[in-house]
mmCIF file of C-alpha atoms in Angstrom:
data_model
loop_
_atom_site.group_PDB
_atom_site.id
_atom_site.type_symbol
_atom_site.label_atom_id
_atom_site.label_comp_id
_atom_site.label_asym_id
_atom_site.label_seq_id
_atom_site.Cartn_x
_atom_site.Cartn_y
_atom_site.Cartn_z
ATOM 1 C CA MET R 214 0.000 0.000 0.000
ATOM 2 C CA SER R 215 2.837 2.413 0.841
ATOM 3 C CA ARG R 216 4.327 1.818 -2.629
ATOM 4 C CA VAL R 217 0.967 2.487 -4.280
ATOM 5 C CA LEU R 218 0.573 5.763 -2.368
ATOM 6 C CA ALA R 219 4.159 6.839 -3.062
ATOM 7 C CA LEU R 220 3.724 6.242 -6.782
ATOM 8 C CA ALA R 221 0.362 8.015 -6.638
ATOM 9 C CA GLY R 222 2.072 11.084 -5.216
ATOM 10 C CA VAL R 223 4.562 11.080 -8.079
ATOM 11 C CA GLN R 224 1.717 10.632 -10.555
ATOM 12 C CA VAL R 225 -0.213 13.574 -9.058
ATOM 13 C CA ARG R 226 2.768 15.873 -9.578
ATOM 14 C CA HIS R 227 3.159 14.644 -13.156
ATOM 15 C CA GLU R 228 -0.548 15.113 -13.915
ATOM 16 C CA VAL R 229 -0.651 18.632 -12.458
ATOM 17 C CA ARG R 230 2.393 19.717 -14.484
ATOM 18 C CA THR R 231 0.883 18.251 -17.639
ATOM 19 C CA TYR R 232 -2.441 19.964 -16.943
ATOM 20 C CA PHE R 233 -0.947 23.448 -16.688
ATOM 21 C CA ARG R 234 1.168 22.944 -19.802
ATOM 22 C CA ALA R 235 -1.962 22.533 -21.934
ATOM 23 C CA GLY R 236 -3.116 26.067 -22.713
ATOM 24 C CA ASP R 237 -6.571 25.165 -24.006
ATOM 25 C CA THR R 238 -7.269 22.990 -20.961
ATOM 26 C CA VAL R 239 -6.178 25.728 -18.573
ATOM 27 C CA PHE R 240 -8.418 28.294 -20.242
ATOM 28 C CA PHE R 241 -11.561 26.254 -20.834
ATOM 29 C CA THR R 242 -11.569 24.424 -17.498
ATOM 30 C CA PHE R 243 -9.394 26.319 -15.009
ATOM 31 C CA LEU R 244 -9.908 29.954 -16.041
ATOM 32 C CA PHE R 245 -13.358 29.702 -17.638
ATOM 33 C CA PRO R 246 -15.370 30.052 -14.376
ATOM 34 C CA VAL R 247 -13.052 32.879 -13.289
ATOM 35 C CA VAL R 248 -13.566 34.757 -16.548
ATOM 36 C CA MET R 249 -17.327 34.167 -16.447
ATOM 37 C CA LEU R 250 -17.554 35.450 -12.867
ATOM 38 C CA ALA R 251 -15.719 38.626 -13.887
ATOM 39 C CA ILE R 252 -17.976 39.099 -16.926
ATOM 40 C CA PHE R 253 -21.284 38.495 -15.123
ATOM 41 C CA SER R 254 -20.253 40.566 -12.093
ATOM 42 C CA THR R 255 -19.318 43.516 -14.295
ATOM 43 C CA ALA R 256 -22.139 43.225 -16.817
ATOM 44 C CA PHE R 257 -24.898 42.973 -14.199
ATOM 45 C CA SER R 258 -23.372 45.232 -11.557
ATOM 46 C CA ALA R 259 -26.091 47.846 -12.137
ATOM 47 C CA SER R 260 -29.005 45.430 -12.490
ATOM 48 C CA GLY R 261 -30.148 45.799 -8.909
ATOM 49 C CA SER R 262 -30.186 43.597 -5.828
ATOM 50 C CA TYR R 263 -30.379 39.797 -5.880
ATOM 51 C CA GLY R 264 -31.450 39.673 -2.238
ATOM 52 C CA VAL R 265 -30.773 41.234 1.147
ATOM 53 C CA ARG R 266 -28.382 40.072 3.871
ATOM 54 C CA PRO R 267 -29.304 40.088 7.585
ATOM 55 C CA ASP R 268 -27.307 43.319 8.060
ATOM 56 C CA GLY R 269 -29.387 45.048 5.387
ATOM 57 C CA SER R 270 -26.704 45.017 2.667
ATOM 58 C CA ALA R 271 -27.671 43.946 -0.835
ATOM 59 C CA VAL R 272 -26.619 40.740 -2.563
ATOM 60 C CA ASP R 273 -25.017 42.017 -5.751
ATOM 61 C CA ALA R 274 -24.303 40.198 -9.021
ATOM 62 C CA ALA R 275 -20.828 39.046 -7.967
ATOM 63 C CA ALA R 276 -22.143 37.475 -4.761
ATOM 64 C CA TYR R 277 -25.060 35.868 -6.595
ATOM 65 C CA TYR R 278 -22.975 34.266 -9.366
ATOM 66 C CA LEU R 279 -20.022 33.178 -7.186
ATOM 67 C CA PRO R 280 -21.563 29.879 -5.919
ATOM 68 C CA GLY R 281 -22.718 28.926 -9.418
ATOM 69 C CA MET R 282 -19.243 29.489 -10.849
ATOM 70 C CA ILE R 283 -17.675 27.386 -8.097
ATOM 71 C CA ALA R 284 -20.131 24.591 -8.896
ATOM 72 C CA ALA R 285 -19.444 24.912 -12.637
ATOM 73 C CA GLY R 286 -15.710 24.740 -11.931
ATOM 74 C CA VAL R 287 -16.170 21.462 -10.081
ATOM 75 C CA LEU R 288 -18.057 20.014 -13.051
ATOM 76 C CA LEU R 289 -15.475 21.259 -15.555
ATOM 77 C CA SER R 290 -12.533 19.954 -13.518
ATOM 78 C CA GLY R 291 -14.019 16.496 -13.094
ATOM 79 C CA VAL R 292 -16.297 15.709 -16.011
ATOM 80 C CA GLN R 293 -14.870 17.854 -18.800
ATOM 81 C CA ALA R 294 -11.124 18.059 -18.147
ATOM 82 C CA LEU R 295 -10.714 14.512 -16.886
ATOM 83 C CA GLY R 296 -13.043 12.966 -19.461
ATOM 84 C CA ILE R 297 -11.262 14.633 -22.379
ATOM 85 C CA ASP R 298 -7.813 13.959 -20.938
ATOM 86 C CA ILE R 299 -8.398 10.214 -20.537
ATOM 87 C CA ALA R 300 -10.086 9.939 -23.951
ATOM 88 C CA VAL R 301 -7.043 11.553 -25.588
ATOM 89 C CA GLU R 302 -4.599 9.342 -23.670
ATOM 90 C CA ARG R 303 -6.542 6.254 -24.677
ATOM 91 C CA SER R 304 -6.647 7.308 -28.324
ATOM 92 C CA ASP R 305 -2.945 8.164 -28.669
ATOM 93 C CA GLY R 306 -1.829 4.948 -26.986
ATOM 94 C CA THR R 307 -0.637 6.475 -23.701
ATOM 95 C CA LEU R 308 -2.915 4.272 -21.596
ATOM 96 C CA LYS R 309 -1.924 1.171 -23.531
ATOM 97 C CA ARG R 310 1.741 1.901 -22.820
ATOM 98 C CA LEU R 311 0.991 2.552 -19.155
ATOM 99 C CA ALA R 312 -0.793 -0.794 -18.954
ATOM 100 C CA GLY R 313 2.510 -2.448 -19.845
ATOM 101 C CA THR R 314 4.472 -0.696 -17.083
ATOM 102 C CA PRO R 315 4.799 -1.659 -13.395
ATOM 103 C CA LEU R 316 2.667 1.368 -12.413
ATOM 104 C CA PRO R 317 -0.253 0.024 -10.342
ATOM 105 C CA VAL R 318 -3.707 0.844 -11.668
ATOM 106 C CA ALA R 319 -4.620 2.279 -8.265
ATOM 107 C CA SER R 320 -1.679 4.699 -8.404
ATOM 108 C CA TRP R 321 -2.728 5.894 -11.839
ATOM 109 C CA PHE R 322 -6.319 6.458 -10.734
ATOM 110 C CA LEU R 323 -5.222 8.234 -7.558
ATOM 111 C CA GLY R 324 -2.910 10.388 -9.647
ATOM 112 C CA LYS R 325 -5.790 11.461 -11.892
ATOM 113 C CA LEU R 326 -8.088 12.111 -8.932
ATOM 114 C CA GLY R 327 -5.325 13.979 -7.106
ATOM 115 C CA GLN R 328 -4.796 16.236 -10.112
ATOM 116 C CA VAL R 329 -8.508 17.093 -10.128
ATOM 117 C CA VAL R 330 -8.427 17.892 -6.410
ATOM 118 C CA VAL R 331 -5.311 20.094 -6.640
ATOM 119 C CA THR R 332 -6.383 22.051 -9.717
ATOM 120 C CA ASN R 333 -9.932 22.593 -8.484
ATOM 121 C CA LEU R 334 -8.725 23.753 -5.076
ATOM 122 C CA LEU R 335 -6.534 26.317 -6.827
ATOM 123 C CA GLN R 336 -9.476 27.346 -8.993
ATOM 124 C CA VAL R 337 -11.801 27.777 -5.998
ATOM 125 C CA ALA R 338 -9.146 29.806 -4.182
ATOM 126 C CA LEU R 339 -8.761 32.060 -7.231
ATOM 127 C CA LEU R 340 -12.537 32.534 -7.477
ATOM 128 C CA LEU R 341 -12.795 33.442 -3.789
ATOM 129 C CA VAL R 342 -9.895 35.896 -4.003
ATOM 130 C CA LEU R 343 -11.359 37.515 -7.120
ATOM 131 C CA ALA R 344 -14.791 37.824 -5.510
ATOM 132 C CA ARG R 345 -13.445 39.205 -2.227
ATOM 133 C CA VAL R 346 -10.709 41.534 -3.461
ATOM 134 C CA LEU R 347 -12.137 42.891 -6.709
ATOM 135 C CA PHE R 348 -15.885 42.735 -6.059
ATOM 136 C CA ARG R 349 -15.990 43.016 -2.252
ATOM 137 C CA VAL R 350 -18.131 39.917 -1.823
ATOM 138 C CA PRO R 351 -18.494 39.044 1.892
ATOM 139 C CA LEU R 352 -17.458 35.457 2.554
ATOM 140 C CA PRO R 353 -18.969 33.195 5.235
ATOM 141 C CA THR R 354 -17.555 33.552 8.736
ATOM 142 C CA GLU R 355 -19.352 30.615 10.383
ATOM 143 C CA ALA R 356 -17.550 27.278 10.667
ATOM 144 C CA SER R 357 -20.817 25.481 9.865
ATOM 145 C CA SER R 358 -21.003 27.215 6.482
ATOM 146 C CA TRP R 359 -17.487 26.128 5.567
ATOM 147 C CA ALA R 360 -18.268 22.606 6.769
ATOM 148 C CA THR R 361 -21.252 22.545 4.412
ATOM 149 C CA PHE R 362 -19.033 23.885 1.652
ATOM 150 C CA GLY R 363 -16.464 21.139 2.283
ATOM 151 C CA GLY R 364 -19.064 18.374 2.213
ATOM 152 C CA VAL R 365 -20.814 19.618 -0.932
ATOM 153 C CA TRP R 366 -17.496 20.271 -2.672
ATOM 154 C CA LEU R 367 -16.047 16.849 -1.815
ATOM 155 C CA LEU R 368 -19.151 14.926 -2.887
ATOM 156 C CA GLY R 369 -19.493 16.973 -6.057
ATOM 157 C CA LEU R 370 -15.842 16.747 -7.068
ATOM 158 C CA ALA R 371 -15.530 13.010 -6.409
ATOM 159 C CA GLY R 372 -18.710 12.296 -8.324
ATOM 160 C CA SER R 373 -17.690 14.559 -11.217
ATOM 161 C CA ALA R 374 -14.285 12.885 -11.499
ATOM 162 C CA LEU R 375 -15.797 9.410 -11.611
ATOM 163 C CA ILE R 376 -18.387 10.521 -14.158
ATOM 164 C CA GLY R 377 -15.555 11.997 -16.226
ATOM 165 C CA ILE R 378 -13.694 8.679 -16.174
ATOM 166 C CA ALA R 379 -16.827 6.845 -17.324
ATOM 167 C CA LEU R 380 -17.683 9.484 -19.930
ATOM 168 C CA SER R 381 -14.205 9.194 -21.449
ATOM 169 C CA ARG R 382 -15.395 5.966 -23.090
ATOM 170 C CA VAL R 383 -18.015 7.757 -25.194
ATOM 171 C CA PRO R 384 -15.749 9.537 -27.749
ATOM 172 C CA ARG R 385 -14.434 7.137 -30.368
ATOM 173 C CA THR R 386 -11.213 9.109 -30.759
ATOM 174 C CA GLY R 387 -9.278 11.683 -28.797
ATOM 175 C CA ARG R 388 -9.904 14.220 -31.540
ATOM 176 C CA SER R 389 -13.670 13.973 -31.050
ATOM 177 C CA ALA R 390 -13.527 14.077 -27.240
ATOM 178 C CA THR R 391 -13.923 17.851 -26.980
ATOM 179 C CA ALA R 392 -16.850 17.888 -29.430
ATOM 180 C CA VAL R 393 -18.616 15.129 -27.465
ATOM 181 C CA ILE R 394 -18.015 16.183 -23.847
ATOM 182 C CA VAL R 395 -17.973 19.996 -23.904
ATOM 183 C CA PRO R 396 -21.593 20.374 -25.159
ATOM 184 C CA ILE R 397 -22.791 18.138 -22.322
ATOM 185 C CA THR R 398 -21.185 20.283 -19.622
ATOM 186 C CA LEU R 399 -22.216 23.519 -21.358
ATOM 187 C CA VAL R 400 -25.895 22.559 -21.552
ATOM 188 C CA LEU R 401 -25.886 21.452 -17.913
ATOM 189 C CA GLN R 402 -24.516 24.845 -16.862
ATOM 190 C CA PHE R 403 -27.388 26.662 -18.569
ATOM 191 C CA VAL R 404 -30.169 24.460 -17.163
ATOM 192 C CA SER R 405 -28.816 23.918 -13.635
ATOM 193 C CA GLY R 406 -29.017 27.403 -12.150
ATOM 194 C CA VAL R 407 -25.454 28.505 -12.889
ATOM 195 C CA TYR R 408 -26.194 31.315 -15.352
ATOM 196 C CA LEU R 409 -29.981 31.572 -15.070
ATOM 197 C CA PRO R 410 -32.129 31.474 -11.894
ATOM 198 C CA PHE R 411 -33.271 27.872 -11.656
ATOM 199 C CA ALA R 412 -36.810 28.714 -10.513
ATOM 200 C CA GLN R 413 -37.363 30.793 -13.666
ATOM 201 C CA LEU R 414 -36.841 27.831 -15.986
ATOM 202 C CA PRO R 415 -39.873 25.934 -17.356
ATOM 203 C CA THR R 416 -41.139 23.270 -14.981
ATOM 204 C CA TRP R 417 -40.315 20.428 -17.369
ATOM 205 C CA LEU R 418 -36.751 21.712 -17.739
ATOM 206 C CA GLN R 419 -36.391 21.967 -13.962
ATOM 207 C CA GLN R 420 -37.428 18.330 -13.664
ATOM 208 C CA VAL R 421 -34.891 17.249 -16.279
ATOM 209 C CA ALA R 422 -32.070 19.280 -14.723
ATOM 210 C CA SER R 423 -32.911 17.960 -11.240
ATOM 211 C CA ALA R 424 -31.878 14.490 -12.384
ATOM 212 C CA PHE R 425 -28.284 15.703 -12.861
ATOM 213 C CA PRO R 426 -25.720 16.584 -10.199
ATOM 214 C CA LEU R 427 -24.858 20.169 -11.204
ATOM 215 C CA LYS R 428 -28.278 21.471 -10.160
ATOM 216 C CA TRP R 429 -27.761 20.113 -6.651
ATOM 217 C CA LEU R 430 -24.133 21.156 -6.508
ATOM 218 C CA ALA R 431 -25.030 24.758 -7.410
ATOM 219 C CA GLN R 432 -27.885 24.752 -4.902
ATOM 220 C CA GLY R 433 -25.613 23.497 -2.149
ATOM 221 C CA MET R 434 -23.052 26.189 -2.925
ATOM 222 C CA ARG R 435 -25.723 28.902 -2.865
ATOM 223 C CA SER R 436 -26.692 27.765 0.634
ATOM 224 C CA VAL R 437 -23.128 28.543 1.729
ATOM 225 C CA PHE R 438 -22.562 31.938 0.115
ATOM 226 C CA LEU R 439 -26.053 33.476 -0.011
ATOM 227 C CA PRO R 440 -28.188 34.592 2.965
ATOM 228 C CA GLU R 441 -30.916 32.346 4.304
ATOM 229 C CA SER R 442 -33.561 34.628 2.843
ATOM 230 C CA SER R 443 -32.351 33.732 -0.668
ATOM 231 C CA ALA R 444 -33.639 30.200 -0.175
ATOM 232 C CA ALA R 445 -37.116 31.538 -0.916
ATOM 233 C CA ALA R 446 -36.070 31.773 -4.589
ATOM 234 C CA GLU R 447 -35.302 28.045 -4.736
ATOM 235 C CA VAL R 448 -37.815 25.477 -5.890
ATOM 236 C CA GLY R 449 -39.667 24.508 -2.708
ATOM 237 C CA GLY R 450 -38.432 27.605 -0.881
ATOM 238 C CA THR R 451 -35.601 25.859 0.991
ATOM 239 C CA TRP R 452 -31.962 24.899 0.386
ATOM 240 C CA ASP R 453 -32.910 21.224 0.887
ATOM 241 C CA LEU R 454 -29.397 20.205 1.961
ATOM 242 C CA PRO R 455 -30.444 16.585 2.653
ATOM 243 C CA GLY R 456 -31.632 16.394 -0.954
ATOM 244 C CA VAL R 457 -28.362 17.941 -2.117
ATOM 245 C CA ALA R 458 -26.346 15.351 -0.215
ATOM 246 C CA LEU R 459 -28.566 12.478 -1.384
ATOM 247 C CA TRP R 460 -28.414 13.325 -5.088
ATOM 248 C CA LEU R 461 -24.675 14.013 -5.046
ATOM 249 C CA ALA R 462 -24.132 10.690 -3.261
ATOM 250 C CA VAL R 463 -26.313 8.895 -5.830
ATOM 251 C CA TRP R 464 -24.213 10.299 -8.670
ATOM 252 C CA LEU R 465 -21.024 9.435 -6.805
ATOM 253 C CA VAL R 466 -22.070 5.788 -6.589
ATOM 254 C CA ALA R 467 -23.376 5.782 -10.168
ATOM 255 C CA GLY R 468 -20.122 7.295 -11.403
ATOM 256 C CA ALA R 469 -18.052 4.721 -9.525
ATOM 257 C CA VAL R 470 -20.072 1.827 -10.951
ATOM 258 C CA ALA R 471 -20.001 3.244 -14.487
ATOM 259 C CA ALA R 472 -16.250 3.923 -14.326
ATOM 260 C CA ARG R 473 -15.581 0.391 -13.069
ATOM 261 C CA LEU R 474 -17.692 -1.219 -15.782
ATOM 262 C CA THR R 475 -16.591 0.888 -18.744
ATOM 263 C CA PHE R 476 -12.940 1.795 -18.223
ATOM 264 C CA ARG R 477 -10.488 0.184 -20.635
ATOM 265 C CA TRP R 478 -6.849 0.903 -21.288
ATOM 266 C CA GLY R 479 -7.037 0.707 -25.087
ATOM 267 C CA ARG R 480 -8.899 2.614 -27.782
ATOM 268 C CA LYS R 481 -12.591 1.985 -28.374
ATOM 269 C CA ASP R 482 -11.875 0.586 -31.831
ATOM 270 C CA ALA R 483 -8.943 -1.575 -30.723
ATOM 271 C CA SER R 484 -9.064 -5.350 -30.462
ATOM 272 C CA PRO R 485 -10.288 -6.856 -27.180
ATOM 273 C CA ARG R 486 -6.787 -8.064 -26.307
ATOM 274 C CA ALA R 487 -5.283 -4.638 -26.952
ATOM 275 C CA ARG R 488 -7.985 -2.847 -24.966
ATOM 276 C CA GLY R 489 -7.574 -4.798 -21.776
ATOM 277 C CA THR R 490 -9.607 -4.063 -18.659
ATOM 278 C CA VAL R 491 -9.123 -2.810 -15.138
ATOM 279 C CA ARG R 492 -8.035 -5.401 -12.639
#
């Protein structure tokens, strides 16, 4: 076990370095929520209040969009970045070569998951600094709020990473991975309360979006960064944190099962012997 963990640590460092060397990945997954927060906060700065805090201060656009951008960043780090990355590595033969090395499968998986954790933590920190320093967004001061944040973030990130691993099997080639995976994450952002108030969407669209994890992840994040009075704008009029935890846990389990059943080392169009399977 100690060898597996030691190799996993080395793999995490390698994955993080590789991640930040890919300019398109850095922009469309790491910086995208940061850029969108800056755009929405500036564009809607004069659009009025999005709620009122207990001290009487208004919830401005930056404060309102911050939790949604954090949630979107979790989805992009896990589902989009990891799904595309693994699909490309499978297509160009990287995974097939790794399968022939002494690197334990567990170390490789932990390396990928560790990269997602490190890069998303950096992204969240950058979002919080941007919101606090540039837009004067008040951050939570209660330990209970940060505990809720930690639980929602951990469940959401783990589930997103496992979904990304499973989704990496859908593209037939690495070249098509971006075209297949990016539209999925983009549509989910628009229907899950990240860019548009969720309660203002058509009822049928709310029901569809509620079956996916981003809606619950964004709702959980809003419960941390917005005042309690803002819960009245949610469907049902409450934050429904038990529902948030339940749905994120369901997707975590579903992602783990799907990743275990679908992951292969080789390309989708390779022979069964060349593809191999996780053991």
